[in-house]
Coordinates of C-alpha atoms in Angstrom, one line a residue:
Chain A
M1 CA 104.3 58.1 62.2
S2 CA 106.7 56.4 64.4
D3 CA 108.0 59.8 65.8
A4 CA 104.6 60.6 67.1
Q5 CA 104.2 57.2 68.7
A6 CA 107.5 57.6 70.5
K7 CA 106.4 60.6 72.4
P8 CA 103.8 60.4 75.1
R9 CA 100.5 62.0 74.0
V10 CA 99.2 62.8 77.4
I11 CA 101.3 64.4 80.2
T12 CA 100.1 65.1 83.7
L13 CA 101.8 67.7 86.0
H14 CA 101.1 68.7 89.6
G15 CA 101.4 72.2 91.1
R16 CA 99.9 74.8 93.5
K17 CA 96.6 76.4 93.2
V18 CA 96.8 80.2 92.8
V19 CA 93.1 80.7 91.9
G20 CA 90.6 77.8 92.0
G21 CA 88.4 76.4 89.2
K22 CA 88.7 74.2 86.2
A23 CA 89.1 75.0 82.5
A24 CA 90.2 73.3 79.3
A25 CA 91.4 74.9 76.0
E26 CA 94.1 75.2 73.5
A27 CA 97.5 76.5 74.9
I28 CA 99.3 79.6 73.9
V29 CA 102.9 79.5 75.2
T30 CA 105.6 82.1 75.6
T31 CA 108.8 82.1 77.5
Q32 CA 108.6 85.9 77.7
T33 CA 107.0 87.8 80.6
I34 CA 104.0 89.9 79.7
S35 CA 103.3 93.6 80.6
G36 CA 99.7 94.6 81.5
W37 CA 99.6 98.4 80.9
G38 CA 101.2 99.1 77.5
G39 CA 101.7 95.4 76.9
I40 CA 98.2 94.1 76.1
N41 CA 95.1 95.3 74.4
E42 CA 92.4 94.5 77.1
R43 CA 89.5 94.8 74.6
E44 CA 90.9 92.1 72.4
G45 CA 93.0 90.0 74.9
S46 CA 96.1 90.3 72.7
V47 CA 99.8 91.2 73.2
I48 CA 100.8 94.6 71.8
E49 CA 104.3 95.0 73.1
L50 CA 106.4 95.8 69.9
R51 CA 109.2 93.3 70.4
H52 CA 107.2 90.5 72.2
E53 CA 107.1 87.1 70.5
L54 CA 103.4 87.1 70.9
N55 CA 102.9 90.6 69.5
G56 CA 99.6 90.7 67.7
K57 CA 98.4 87.3 69.0
S58 CA 95.3 86.8 71.2
F59 CA 95.2 84.7 74.4
A60 CA 91.5 85.2 75.0
G61 CA 89.8 81.9 75.8
K62 CA 93.1 80.0 75.6
V63 CA 95.4 78.5 78.4
L64 CA 98.1 81.1 78.7
V65 CA 101.5 79.5 79.6
F66 CA 104.1 82.1 80.5
P67 CA 106.8 83.0 83.1
G68 CA 104.5 85.7 84.6
A69 CA 104.1 89.5 84.8
K70 CA 106.3 92.4 84.2
G71 CA 106.1 96.2 83.9
S72 CA 103.7 98.7 85.4
S73 CA 101.5 98.2 88.4
G74 CA 98.4 98.6 86.2
W75 CA 98.9 94.8 85.6
S76 CA 96.0 93.6 87.7
A77 CA 93.7 96.4 86.5
Y78 CA 94.3 95.2 82.9
W79 CA 93.6 91.6 83.8
H80 CA 90.5 92.8 85.7
M81 CA 89.3 94.6 82.5
L82 CA 89.9 91.3 80.6
R83 CA 87.4 89.6 82.8
L84 CA 84.8 92.5 82.4
N85 CA 85.4 92.5 78.7
G86 CA 85.1 88.7 78.3
T87 CA 88.6 88.5 76.8
A88 CA 90.5 86.8 79.6
P89 CA 92.4 83.6 79.1
A90 CA 90.5 80.4 80.0
A91 CA 93.2 79.5 82.5
M92 CA 96.8 80.5 83.4
I93 CA 100.0 78.5 84.1
F94 CA 103.0 80.6 85.2
T95 CA 106.4 80.0 86.7
R96 CA 107.5 83.2 88.6
M97 CA 105.4 84.5 91.5
T98 CA 105.1 88.2 91.8
T99 CA 102.4 90.5 93.4
K100 CA 101.4 91.5 89.9
I101 CA 100.6 88.0 88.6
A102 CA 99.1 86.9 92.0
L103 CA 96.6 89.9 92.1
G104 CA 96.0 89.8 88.3
A105 CA 95.0 86.1 88.6
V106 CA 92.9 86.7 91.6
V107 CA 90.8 89.5 90.0
S108 CA 90.6 87.9 86.5
R109 CA 89.2 84.9 88.5
V110 CA 90.5 82.4 86.0
P111 CA 91.8 78.9 87.2
T112 CA 95.5 79.5 87.8
I113 CA 98.4 77.2 88.8
T114 CA 102.1 77.7 89.5
D115 CA 105.1 75.6 90.9
L116 CA 104.5 72.7 88.5
D117 CA 106.7 69.6 88.9
G118 CA 108.0 69.8 85.3
D119 CA 109.4 72.3 82.8
V120 CA 106.1 73.7 81.3
F121 CA 107.9 75.4 78.5
E122 CA 109.5 72.0 77.5
M123 CA 106.2 70.1 77.9
I124 CA 103.6 72.4 76.5
A125 CA 103.6 73.9 73.0
T126 CA 101.2 76.3 71.5
G127 CA 98.3 74.4 70.1
D128 CA 98.4 71.6 72.7
F129 CA 95.1 70.9 74.5
V130 CA 95.4 71.6 78.2
E131 CA 93.1 71.0 81.0
V132 CA 93.7 73.0 84.3
D133 CA 92.1 71.7 87.5
A134 CA 93.4 74.4 89.8
D135 CA 91.6 73.0 92.9
A136 CA 93.3 69.7 92.6
G137 CA 96.5 71.3 91.4
V138 CA 96.7 69.1 88.2
V139 CA 97.4 70.1 84.7
T140 CA 96.8 67.6 81.9
I141 CA 98.4 68.1 78.5
T142 CA 97.3 66.4 75.3
K143 CA 99.9 66.9 72.7
R144 CA 98.8 68.0 69.2
Chain B
M1 CA 96.8 82.6 106.2
R2 CA 97.0 83.5 109.9
L3 CA 94.8 86.5 110.8
T4 CA 94.9 88.4 114.0
D5 CA 91.7 88.7 116.1
H6 CA 91.2 92.2 114.7
E7 CA 91.6 91.0 111.2
Q8 CA 89.2 88.2 111.7
E9 CA 86.7 90.7 113.0
M10 CA 87.2 92.9 109.9
L11 CA 86.7 89.8 107.6
A12 CA 83.5 88.8 109.5
G13 CA 81.9 92.2 108.9
G14 CA 82.3 93.7 112.4
H15 CA 83.7 96.9 110.8
G16 CA 81.2 97.2 108.0
E17 CA 80.6 95.5 104.6
A18 CA 83.2 97.5 102.7
V19 CA 86.0 96.5 105.2
A20 CA 84.8 92.8 105.0
R21 CA 85.0 92.9 101.2
A22 CA 88.5 94.5 101.4
M23 CA 89.6 91.8 103.9
D24 CA 88.2 89.0 101.6
L25 CA 90.2 90.4 98.7
L26 CA 93.4 90.6 100.8
V27 CA 93.0 87.0 102.0
R28 CA 92.4 85.7 98.4
Y29 CA 95.4 87.7 97.3
G30 CA 97.6 86.6 100.2
E31 CA 96.8 83.0 99.6
A32 CA 97.5 83.3 95.9
L33 CA 101.0 84.7 96.9
G34 CA 101.5 82.0 99.5
A35 CA 101.8 84.7 102.3
E36 CA 101.6 83.5 105.9
R37 CA 100.1 86.8 107.2
L38 CA 99.3 90.4 106.6
V39 CA 101.3 93.5 107.8
E40 CA 100.0 96.8 109.0
T41 CA 100.6 99.8 106.7
R42 CA 99.8 103.5 107.2
N43 CA 100.9 104.6 103.8
V44 CA 98.8 103.7 100.7
A45 CA 99.3 105.1 97.1
G46 CA 96.8 103.9 94.7
A47 CA 94.6 104.6 91.6
F48 CA 91.0 105.4 92.5
N49 CA 90.0 108.1 90.1
A50 CA 87.4 107.5 87.4
S51 CA 89.1 109.0 84.3
T52 CA 89.1 106.5 81.5
P53 CA 86.4 105.7 78.9
S54 CA 86.2 102.1 80.1
V55 CA 85.3 103.3 83.7
R56 CA 82.5 105.6 82.5
E57 CA 80.0 102.8 82.0
I58 CA 80.6 101.6 85.5
A59 CA 80.5 105.2 86.8
E60 CA 77.1 105.7 85.3
D61 CA 75.8 103.3 87.9
S62 CA 77.6 105.1 90.9
L63 CA 81.0 106.1 92.2
D64 CA 80.5 103.4 94.9
R65 CA 80.2 100.9 92.1
V66 CA 83.6 102.1 90.6
Y67 CA 85.4 101.6 93.9
S68 CA 83.6 98.3 94.7
E69 CA 84.3 96.7 91.3
L70 CA 87.8 98.2 90.4
N71 CA 89.3 98.8 93.9
L72 CA 87.8 95.8 95.8
D73 CA 86.9 93.2 93.1
S74 CA 83.4 93.1 94.6
D75 CA 80.4 92.0 92.4
D76 CA 78.0 93.9 94.8
T77 CA 78.0 97.6 95.1
I78 CA 79.1 98.6 98.7
E79 CA 78.9 102.0 100.3
I80 CA 82.5 103.0 100.6
P81 CA 83.5 104.6 104.0
H82 CA 86.3 107.0 104.9
V83 CA 89.7 105.4 104.5
A84 CA 91.3 103.9 107.6
V85 CA 94.9 105.1 106.9
P86 CA 96.6 107.9 104.9
T87 CA 96.1 107.2 101.3
C88 CA 96.9 109.2 98.2
Q89 CA 95.8 109.2 94.5
L90 CA 98.6 108.6 91.9
I91 CA 98.6 109.8 88.3
T92 CA 95.3 110.1 86.5
G93 CA 94.2 110.2 82.8
I94 CA 93.1 113.9 82.6
D95 CA 94.6 117.2 83.3
N96 CA 91.8 119.1 85.0
D97 CA 92.9 122.4 83.3
N98 CA 94.3 121.2 79.9
F99 CA 91.8 118.4 79.1
A100 CA 90.8 120.2 75.9
K101 CA 94.4 120.3 74.6
Q102 CA 94.7 116.6 75.5
G103 CA 91.6 115.9 73.4
V104 CA 89.6 114.5 76.3
D105 CA 85.8 114.5 76.1
P106 CA 84.5 117.3 78.5
D107 CA 82.0 114.8 79.9
L108 CA 84.9 112.6 81.0
A109 CA 86.7 115.6 82.6
D110 CA 83.6 116.3 84.5
L111 CA 83.4 112.7 85.7
Q112 CA 86.9 113.0 87.0
L113 CA 86.0 116.1 88.9
R114 CA 82.9 114.4 90.5
S115 CA 85.1 111.4 91.2
E116 CA 87.7 113.6 92.9
R117 CA 85.0 115.1 95.2
Y118 CA 83.8 111.6 96.1
L119 CA 87.4 110.5 96.9
G120 CA 88.4 113.6 98.9
K121 CA 85.3 113.3 101.0
R122 CA 86.6 109.8 101.9
G123 CA 90.1 111.1 102.9
I124 CA 92.0 110.2 99.7
N125 CA 94.7 112.8 99.1
L126 CA 94.5 114.0 95.4
M127 CA 98.2 114.3 94.7
C128 CA 97.5 113.0 91.2
T129 CA 101.2 112.3 90.3
C130 CA 103.4 109.3 89.6
T131 CA 105.9 110.8 92.1
P132 CA 104.2 111.2 95.5
Y133 CA 107.7 111.3 97.0
Q134 CA 108.2 114.8 95.3
V135 CA 105.0 116.3 96.9
G136 CA 104.9 115.3 100.5
N137 CA 104.6 111.6 100.7
V138 CA 108.1 110.5 101.6
P139 CA 108.2 107.2 103.5
V140 CA 110.9 106.7 106.0
M141 CA 113.4 103.8 106.2
G142 CA 111.7 100.5 107.1
E143 CA 108.2 101.9 106.7
H144 CA 105.7 99.3 105.3
C145 CA 103.8 100.8 102.4
A146 CA 101.2 99.6 99.9
W147 CA 102.1 101.5 96.7
M148 CA 101.2 101.2 93.1
E149 CA 103.2 102.8 90.3
S150 CA 106.4 100.8 89.5
S151 CA 108.6 103.9 89.2
A152 CA 107.4 105.1 92.7
V153 CA 107.8 101.6 94.2
I154 CA 111.4 101.3 93.1
Y155 CA 112.2 104.8 94.3
A156 CA 110.6 104.2 97.8
N157 CA 112.3 100.8 98.3
S158 CA 115.8 101.7 96.9
V159 CA 116.4 105.5 97.5
L160 CA 114.4 105.7 100.7
G161 CA 114.7 102.2 102.2
A162 CA 110.8 101.9 102.7
R163 CA 109.2 98.4 102.1
T164 CA 106.6 97.9 99.5
N165 CA 105.8 95.5 96.7
V166 CA 104.3 96.7 93.4
E167 CA 100.6 96.7 94.4
G168 CA 97.6 97.1 92.2
K169 CA 94.3 99.0 92.1
E170 CA 92.4 96.3 94.0
S171 CA 95.1 95.6 96.7
T172 CA 95.6 99.4 97.5
G173 CA 91.8 99.8 97.5
A174 CA 91.6 97.1 100.1
A175 CA 94.6 98.4 102.0
A176 CA 93.2 101.9 102.2
L177 CA 90.1 100.6 104.1
T178 CA 91.9 98.1 106.3
G179 CA 95.5 99.4 106.9
R180 CA 96.7 95.8 105.9
I181 CA 98.7 94.3 103.0
P182 CA 100.2 90.8 102.6
Y183 CA 103.5 90.3 104.4
W184 CA 105.3 88.8 101.4
G185 CA 108.2 89.8 99.1
L186 CA 109.9 93.0 99.8
H187 CA 108.1 93.5 103.2
R188 CA 110.4 90.7 104.5
P189 CA 114.0 91.8 105.2
E190 CA 115.4 88.3 104.0
N191 CA 114.1 89.0 100.5
R192 CA 115.8 92.3 100.1
F193 CA 119.3 91.1 99.3
A194 CA 120.9 91.5 95.9
R195 CA 121.2 88.6 93.4
H196 CA 123.0 90.3 90.5
L197 CA 126.1 92.5 90.3
I198 CA 126.3 95.1 87.6
H199 CA 129.8 96.4 87.1
V200 CA 129.7 99.9 85.4
E201 CA 132.7 100.6 83.3
T202 CA 131.5 103.7 81.5
E203 CA 130.8 107.2 82.9
I204 CA 127.1 107.7 84.0
D205 CA 126.5 111.4 84.3
D206 CA 123.6 113.1 82.4
M207 CA 120.0 112.1 83.4
S208 CA 119.6 110.4 80.0
E209 CA 122.6 108.1 80.8
W210 CA 121.0 107.1 84.1
G211 CA 117.9 106.3 82.1
V212 CA 119.8 104.1 79.7
L213 CA 121.7 102.3 82.5
G214 CA 118.2 101.6 84.1
Y215 CA 116.9 100.3 80.8
F216 CA 119.9 98.0 80.4
T217 CA 119.5 96.9 84.1
G218 CA 115.8 95.7 83.6
F219 CA 116.7 93.6 80.6
A220 CA 119.7 92.1 82.5
V221 CA 118.1 91.2 85.8
E222 CA 114.3 91.1 84.9
E223 CA 112.5 91.3 88.3
E224 CA 115.5 90.5 90.5
I225 CA 117.5 92.7 92.8
P226 CA 120.8 94.1 91.4
A227 CA 123.7 95.8 93.3
F228 CA 126.1 98.2 91.5
E229 CA 129.8 98.9 91.5
G230 CA 131.8 101.4 89.6
L231 CA 129.5 104.3 89.7
A232 CA 131.7 107.4 90.0
D233 CA 129.1 110.2 89.9
Q234 CA 126.8 111.1 92.8
P235 CA 123.3 111.0 91.4
S236 CA 120.4 113.3 92.4
L237 CA 116.7 112.6 93.0
V238 CA 116.0 113.3 89.3
K239 CA 118.7 110.8 88.0
L240 CA 117.5 108.0 90.3
K241 CA 113.9 108.8 89.5
H242 CA 114.7 108.2 85.7
F243 CA 117.0 105.3 86.4
G244 CA 114.4 103.4 88.5
A245 CA 111.5 104.1 86.1
A246 CA 113.6 102.8 83.2
A247 CA 114.6 99.6 85.2
A248 CA 111.0 99.0 86.1
S249 CA 109.9 99.2 82.5
S250 CA 112.4 97.0 80.7
G251 CA 112.2 94.5 83.6
G252 CA 110.3 94.4 86.8
V253 CA 113.0 95.7 89.1
E254 CA 111.5 96.9 92.5
L255 CA 114.6 97.3 94.5
Y256 CA 118.3 98.0 93.8
H257 CA 121.3 98.7 96.0
M258 CA 124.1 101.2 95.2
P259 CA 126.5 101.1 98.2
G260 CA 127.5 104.7 99.1
I261 CA 124.3 106.1 97.5
T262 CA 121.3 104.1 98.6
P263 CA 120.7 103.7 102.4
E264 CA 120.1 100.0 103.0
A265 CA 123.4 98.5 102.0
A266 CA 126.6 100.4 102.9
S267 CA 128.8 97.9 101.1
L268 CA 128.5 95.2 98.5
D269 CA 128.9 92.6 101.2
A270 CA 125.9 94.1 103.0
A271 CA 123.9 94.2 99.7
F272 CA 124.4 90.6 99.0
G273 CA 124.1 89.4 102.7
P274 CA 123.8 85.6 102.7
N275 CA 123.5 85.4 98.9
A276 CA 126.7 84.3 96.9
K277 CA 128.2 87.3 95.1
P278 CA 127.8 86.4 91.4
S279 CA 130.2 87.1 88.6
P280 CA 129.5 90.7 87.4
I281 CA 127.3 91.7 84.4
V282 CA 129.4 94.4 82.6
Y283 CA 127.9 97.7 81.5
G284 CA 130.6 99.3 79.3
A285 CA 130.8 101.4 76.1
V286 CA 129.4 98.6 74.0
E287 CA 126.4 97.8 76.3
R288 CA 125.7 101.6 76.6
K289 CA 125.5 102.1 72.8
R290 CA 123.5 99.0 72.2
T291 CA 120.9 100.1 74.9
W292 CA 120.8 103.7 73.5
E293 CA 119.9 102.2 70.0
R294 CA 117.4 99.8 71.6
L295 CA 115.5 102.8 72.8
Q296 CA 115.1 104.3 69.3
N297 CA 111.8 103.1 67.8
A298 CA 111.7 105.5 64.8
S299 CA 113.1 106.2 61.4
D300 CA 111.4 109.5 60.4
R301 CA 113.2 112.6 61.7
K302 CA 110.3 115.0 61.1
L303 CA 109.0 115.5 64.6
D304 CA 105.3 115.9 65.6
F305 CA 105.5 115.7 69.4
V306 CA 108.0 116.0 72.2
M307 CA 107.0 114.7 75.6
L308 CA 109.0 115.7 78.7
G309 CA 108.4 114.7 82.3
C310 CA 108.0 111.0 82.8
P311 CA 108.2 110.4 85.8
H312 CA 106.8 113.8 86.6
N313 CA 109.4 116.6 86.5
S314 CA 111.0 118.1 89.6
I315 CA 111.2 121.9 89.9
E316 CA 114.9 121.6 88.9
Q317 CA 113.9 120.0 85.6
M318 CA 111.3 122.7 85.0
A319 CA 113.9 125.3 85.6
L320 CA 116.2 123.6 83.1
I321 CA 113.6 123.3 80.4
A322 CA 112.7 127.0 80.8
E323 CA 116.3 127.9 80.6
L324 CA 116.7 125.9 77.4
L325 CA 113.6 127.5 75.8
D326 CA 114.2 131.1 76.9
G327 CA 113.7 133.4 73.9
K328 CA 113.1 130.5 71.6
R329 CA 110.0 129.4 69.7
I330 CA 109.0 125.7 69.2
H331 CA 108.5 124.8 65.5
A332 CA 105.1 125.4 64.2
D333 CA 104.6 121.7 63.2
T334 CA 105.8 120.3 66.5
E335 CA 104.0 120.3 70.0
L336 CA 105.9 120.2 73.3
W337 CA 104.2 119.0 76.5
V338 CA 106.0 119.2 79.8
H339 CA 104.6 117.1 82.7
T340 CA 105.0 118.0 86.4
P341 CA 103.0 117.4 89.6
R342 CA 100.4 120.2 90.3
A343 CA 102.1 121.2 93.5
I344 CA 105.4 121.7 91.6
R345 CA 103.6 123.5 88.8
Q346 CA 102.6 126.1 91.3
V347 CA 106.2 126.7 92.1
A348 CA 107.1 126.7 88.5
D349 CA 104.4 129.4 87.8
R350 CA 105.6 131.5 90.7
S351 CA 109.2 131.2 89.4
G352 CA 108.3 132.3 86.0
Y353 CA 109.3 128.9 84.4
S354 CA 105.8 128.0 83.1
E355 CA 105.5 131.4 81.4
I356 CA 108.8 130.9 79.6
I357 CA 107.7 127.4 78.4
E358 CA 104.4 128.7 77.3
A359 CA 105.8 131.8 75.6
A360 CA 107.9 129.4 73.5
G361 CA 104.7 127.5 72.5
G362 CA 104.9 124.6 75.0
V363 CA 102.2 123.3 77.3
V364 CA 102.7 122.6 81.0
M365 CA 100.6 119.6 82.0
S366 CA 99.8 118.1 85.4
D367 CA 97.8 115.1 86.7
T368 CA 98.5 112.9 83.8
C369 CA 100.9 111.8 80.9
P370 CA 100.3 110.6 77.3
S371 CA 100.9 106.9 78.1
I372 CA 98.3 107.0 81.0
S373 CA 95.8 109.1 79.1
R374 CA 96.6 107.5 75.7
K375 CA 96.2 110.9 74.3
V376 CA 98.8 112.6 72.0
P377 CA 98.2 115.7 69.8
P378 CA 96.1 114.8 66.8
G379 CA 97.9 113.5 63.7
T380 CA 101.0 112.6 65.7
R381 CA 103.3 110.1 63.8
V382 CA 106.7 110.7 65.4
I383 CA 107.5 111.5 69.0
A384 CA 110.6 112.2 71.0
T385 CA 111.0 112.0 74.8
D386 CA 113.7 112.3 77.4
S387 CA 112.2 109.3 79.3
A388 CA 113.3 105.7 78.7
K389 CA 110.1 104.6 80.3
Q390 CA 107.9 106.7 78.0
A391 CA 110.1 105.7 75.0
H392 CA 109.4 102.0 76.0
Y393 CA 105.7 102.3 76.3
L394 CA 104.3 105.2 74.2
P395 CA 105.1 103.8 70.7
A396 CA 103.1 100.6 71.4
I397 CA 100.2 102.5 73.2
A398 CA 99.8 105.4 70.8
K399 CA 101.0 103.5 67.7
V400 CA 103.7 106.1 66.9
Q401 CA 107.4 106.1 66.1
G402 CA 109.5 107.1 69.1
W403 CA 113.0 108.8 69.6
F404 CA 114.8 108.9 72.9
G405 CA 117.4 111.5 74.0
S406 CA 118.6 114.0 76.5
V407 CA 116.5 116.9 77.6
E408 CA 118.7 119.2 75.5
Q409 CA 118.3 117.0 72.4
C410 CA 114.6 116.9 73.0
V411 CA 114.1 120.7 73.5
N412 CA 116.5 121.6 70.6
S413 CA 114.6 119.2 68.3
A414 CA 111.2 120.7 69.3
V415 CA 112.6 124.1 68.2
A416 CA 114.0 122.7 64.9
G417 CA 110.8 120.5 64.2
E418 CA 113.0 117.5 63.4
W419 CA 114.9 114.9 65.6
L420 CA 118.5 116.1 65.9
G421 CA 119.6 113.4 68.4
V422 CA 122.5 111.2 67.4
V423 CA 123.5 108.1 69.3
Q424 CA 127.2 108.7 70.3

């Protein structure tokens, strides 16, 4: 269709490495911050916060695009358990730096990028295919 | 990151393998943050105890394995030495005396005891509360700390003027062994100025009202720093404890300024410093009522469980609950658990408060809370609590309906066996 042809299919963004590595997967996007303790089920890699827009949805194995962390200081421990349980996201892209998201990203050991040179919530939609090369600080989005 | 010679030496293994792993984690974490250096701390509050089912498998290997994995993010099991600086254990998952009432597997309770002996031997003070500032760890103004527990962090920063970010299990585990934490965020004075102004236009008096204002604040400012004007009442430790816990639950607030009440900013001008003073966010009768309603996650009034003491109760709160329950009997279909630090429990026992609460059919718990333990009485469908924090988390964690109200509403409802609270 002409609409699809009018939009670029592939977008490249540049940012700062938080945790190194490369991964590529389908994106899951939320403009809402996520709680660790009380906010996710670490055995399933899903959001459980009652009024969260991702409530009941799993981010395991996906590229999680979100503003960052909120809530209790158990955040990193929950992201740590995601890694041990094999239910962590494939990669993370976030916009607001806090100690919770930094430590959580470090111990989950998934490729993570922040400070991107474009509005990730405008440019990435759930279902898009996203490649994260954290070492190079590059995110490549293929629109779906 | 720039490291001092001493820090380089720790990283290179000159102070043992565990210290080297701790420095490695701190460097990875500091670089993720974009920190330029570390800062010395002599006050660490973390979560070290092995008390959850998911830790049990790791603990079957060894308790060194638990610390190595969960407190240092190390793939190898390292022999953990004595901590380098004063360190305390925050809240745990198990009440050592009431684990059967909690419904905790006795083997897990035994693991917690073994874990405590291991930690005590390494110099970790087993305060076992979310409120270390109530039982002897009271940082002074300007003191650099490495604390977990969002409700304790906001209290230390705001009410006491100490400096700490919200740390995690791994960063506090590393700080305990090195006496270092990244110099970032709220450790830096230039990051401690307010960005939002909350103008209070309604009376904030009872503890529950402070909790509701805190809950509103977290939604309004998310993780940024608010300053307040229009507060007419002088709050106590208890009220600020509840206010901060609520603000840290609905948002990620780690520091606030209340000129005339909190120590760091004597005026609004001092609170905002170089930041422009924004137009105020109003908290009036409409916002108050809307936030009270937002805290109600229930429709059934028949009440199974009432939870008091999040954050852990002060002795003054224990006295109030005993006064409200004196000579009364909690409904046969309803359970009441009251949570207080073990050190305060001893004073409550000695003062006769525990006896009154227990005579009425209540349980006095220490060391834990239902959200941390994920344990509520069997068959619980509907709960009530006086804590905005617990009202925020427990319905999602325990898959129950949750009411929020004042201590009086909660205690009276426990006696009646049904929720009597009304949002005014």
